[in-house]
Each structure stands twice: as structure tokens, then as C-alpha cells.
CSV table of C-alpha atoms in Angstrom, one decimal:
chain,number,residue,atom,x,y,z
A,152,MET,CA,32.0,24.6,39.8
A,153,LYS,CA,34.1,21.9,37.8
A,154,LYS,CA,31.3,19.3,38.5
A,155,LEU,CA,28.7,21.8,37.0
A,156,VAL,CA,30.8,22.2,33.8
A,157,VAL,CA,31.2,18.5,33.6
A,158,LEU,CA,27.5,18.0,34.1
A,159,ALA,CA,26.7,20.5,31.4
A,160,LEU,CA,29.2,19.0,28.9
A,161,ALA,CA,27.7,15.5,29.5
A,162,LEU,CA,24.1,16.7,28.9
A,163,THR,CA,25.3,18.5,25.8
A,164,LEU,CA,26.8,15.3,24.5
A,165,ILE,CA,23.8,13.2,25.3
A,166,SER,CA,21.6,15.6,23.5
A,167,PHE,CA,23.8,15.6,20.5
A,168,VAL,CA,23.7,11.7,20.4
A,169,SER,CA,20.0,11.7,20.7
A,170,VAL,CA,19.5,14.1,17.9
A,171,GLN,CA,21.8,12.0,15.6
A,172,ALA,CA,19.9,8.7,16.5
A,173,GLN,CA,16.6,10.4,15.6
A,174,THR,CA,18.0,11.7,12.3
A,175,ALA,CA,19.3,8.1,11.4
A,176,ASP,CA,15.9,6.6,12.3
A,177,HIS,CA,14.1,9.3,10.1
A,178,SER,CA,16.5,8.7,7.3
A,179,ALA,CA,15.8,4.9,7.5
A,180,HIS,CA,12.1,5.5,7.4
A,181,GLN,CA,12.5,7.8,4.3
A,182,GLU,CA,14.5,5.2,2.6
A,183,ALA,CA,11.9,2.4,3.2
A,184,VAL,CA,9.1,4.7,2.0
A,185,ALA,CA,11.1,5.3,-1.2
A,186,GLN,CA,11.6,1.7,-1.8
A,187,LYS,CA,7.9,1.0,-1.6
A,188,THR,CA,7.1,4.0,-3.8
A,189,THR,CA,9.6,2.5,-6.3
A,190,LYS,CA,8.1,-0.8,-6.1
A,191,ALA,CA,4.5,0.6,-6.6
A,192,SER,CA,5.7,2.7,-9.6
A,193,GLN,CA,6.9,-0.4,-11.3
A,194,GLN,CA,3.4,-1.9,-11.4
A,195,GLU,CA,1.3,-1.2,-14.4
A,196,LYS,CA,-2.3,-0.4,-13.6
A,197,VAL,CA,-4.7,0.0,-16.5
A,198,GLU,CA,-8.4,0.9,-16.0
A,199,VAL,CA,-10.9,-1.8,-17.4
A,200,LYS,CA,-14.6,-1.3,-18.0
A,201,THR,CA,-16.7,-3.6,-15.8
A,202,ALA,CA,-18.4,-5.0,-18.8
A,203,ASP,CA,-14.8,-6.0,-20.3
A,204,LEU,CA,-13.9,-8.1,-17.2
A,205,PRO,CA,-13.2,-11.8,-17.7
A,206,GLU,CA,-16.0,-14.3,-17.3
A,207,GLY,CA,-14.6,-15.7,-14.1
A,208,ILE,CA,-14.7,-12.2,-12.5
A,209,GLN,CA,-18.2,-11.6,-13.9
A,210,LYS,CA,-19.4,-14.7,-12.2
A,211,THR,CA,-17.8,-13.8,-8.8
A,212,ILE,CA,-19.2,-10.3,-8.7
A,213,LYS,CA,-22.8,-11.6,-9.6
A,214,SER,CA,-22.5,-14.5,-6.7
A,215,ASP,CA,-24.1,-14.2,-3.4
A,216,ASP,CA,-20.7,-13.2,-1.8
A,217,PHE,CA,-20.9,-9.8,-3.6
A,218,LYS,CA,-24.7,-9.3,-3.1
A,219,GLY,CA,-25.3,-5.6,-2.6
A,220,TRP,CA,-21.9,-4.5,-3.7
A,221,THR,CA,-21.3,-2.7,-6.8
A,222,VAL,CA,-18.1,-2.3,-8.8
A,223,LYS,CA,-17.2,1.4,-9.1
A,224,LYS,CA,-13.8,0.9,-10.9
A,225,ALA,CA,-11.8,-1.9,-12.2
A,226,PHE,CA,-8.1,-2.1,-13.0
A,227,LEU,CA,-5.9,-4.6,-14.5
A,228,VAL,CA,-2.5,-4.6,-12.6
A,229,THR,CA,0.6,-6.1,-14.0
A,230,GLU,CA,3.4,-6.8,-11.4
A,231,PRO,CA,7.1,-6.5,-12.3
A,232,ASP,CA,7.3,-10.2,-12.4
A,233,LYS,CA,4.5,-10.0,-15.1
A,234,ALA,CA,1.9,-11.6,-12.7
A,235,GLN,CA,-1.5,-10.0,-13.2
A,236,TYR,CA,-4.7,-9.5,-11.1
A,237,TYR,CA,-7.7,-7.4,-11.4
A,238,GLU,CA,-8.2,-4.6,-8.6
A,239,LEU,CA,-11.8,-3.7,-8.0
A,240,GLN,CA,-13.1,-0.8,-6.1
A,241,VAL,CA,-16.5,-1.8,-4.7
A,242,ALA,CA,-19.2,0.0,-2.7
A,243,ASN,CA,-22.2,-1.1,-0.6
A,244,GLY,CA,-23.9,2.0,0.5
A,245,LYS,CA,-21.3,4.0,2.4
A,246,GLU,CA,-19.0,1.1,2.7
A,247,ASN,CA,-16.1,0.9,0.3
A,248,ALA,CA,-13.6,-1.9,-0.2
A,249,LEU,CA,-10.7,-3.0,-2.5
A,250,VAL,CA,-10.9,-6.4,-3.8
A,251,LYS,CA,-8.1,-8.3,-5.8
A,252,LEU,CA,-9.2,-11.0,-8.1
A,253,ASP,CA,-7.3,-13.2,-10.5
A,254,LYS,CA,-8.9,-13.8,-14.1
A,255,ASP,CA,-10.8,-16.7,-12.8
A,256,GLY,CA,-12.4,-14.7,-10.0
A,257,ARG,CA,-10.4,-16.2,-7.2
A,258,ASN,CA,-9.3,-13.7,-4.4
A,259,VAL,CA,-5.5,-13.0,-4.5
A,260,GLY,CA,-5.0,-10.6,-1.8
């Protein structure tokens, strides 16, 4: 009988430790998501008309690399360190993609 009580107590303690470990892991995940959200919210994202995009980007989207793709939306994104790039939402039929270009039309991400 004593062994049964000790075994039950041991299983209870193991269960408690397991639950605590899962809670700590979940908390760490929530903190990581909160940090990413904060970083993303520090970016400034302003919609830009396709016709108002810089000449370098206009040339890039008219090139053979973008043949068949159309720009649906364009945004000027300013990072917290003041770095800027253009984020283009493009489509080719049912395919959609997100393209990040600098003002000269070079891919930045």
C-alpha cells in the first residue's frame, strides 16, 4: 500500500512539472510573437499609386522578369532605422506574390 501511495505522489509531481514546463514554453512563444508584432508596428507602410512608383521600379515591372505579372497594390515601407523599400503585391492569374524592391528596382527581400 505504501508503494502505491508513493507511486501516486510521484505521478502527481511529474504531471505538475510537465504542466509548468508547457506553460513556460507557451509564455516564451507569446513573448516572441509580441516582440514581432511590436517590430512590425514600428514600420510605417504607406500605399502608393502604381503610376507614382520611382522610375527604377517602373522599369523593373515592365521588364521580362515581370512579364504576365500585374501590380495590384504598392506600399512604401519605412523601417525604424529609416531604411525604405517598396512592397508590391503582384498577381499572375491565380498566383499572388509579394515583392520588395528598392527605389532603383533591385530586389531587397
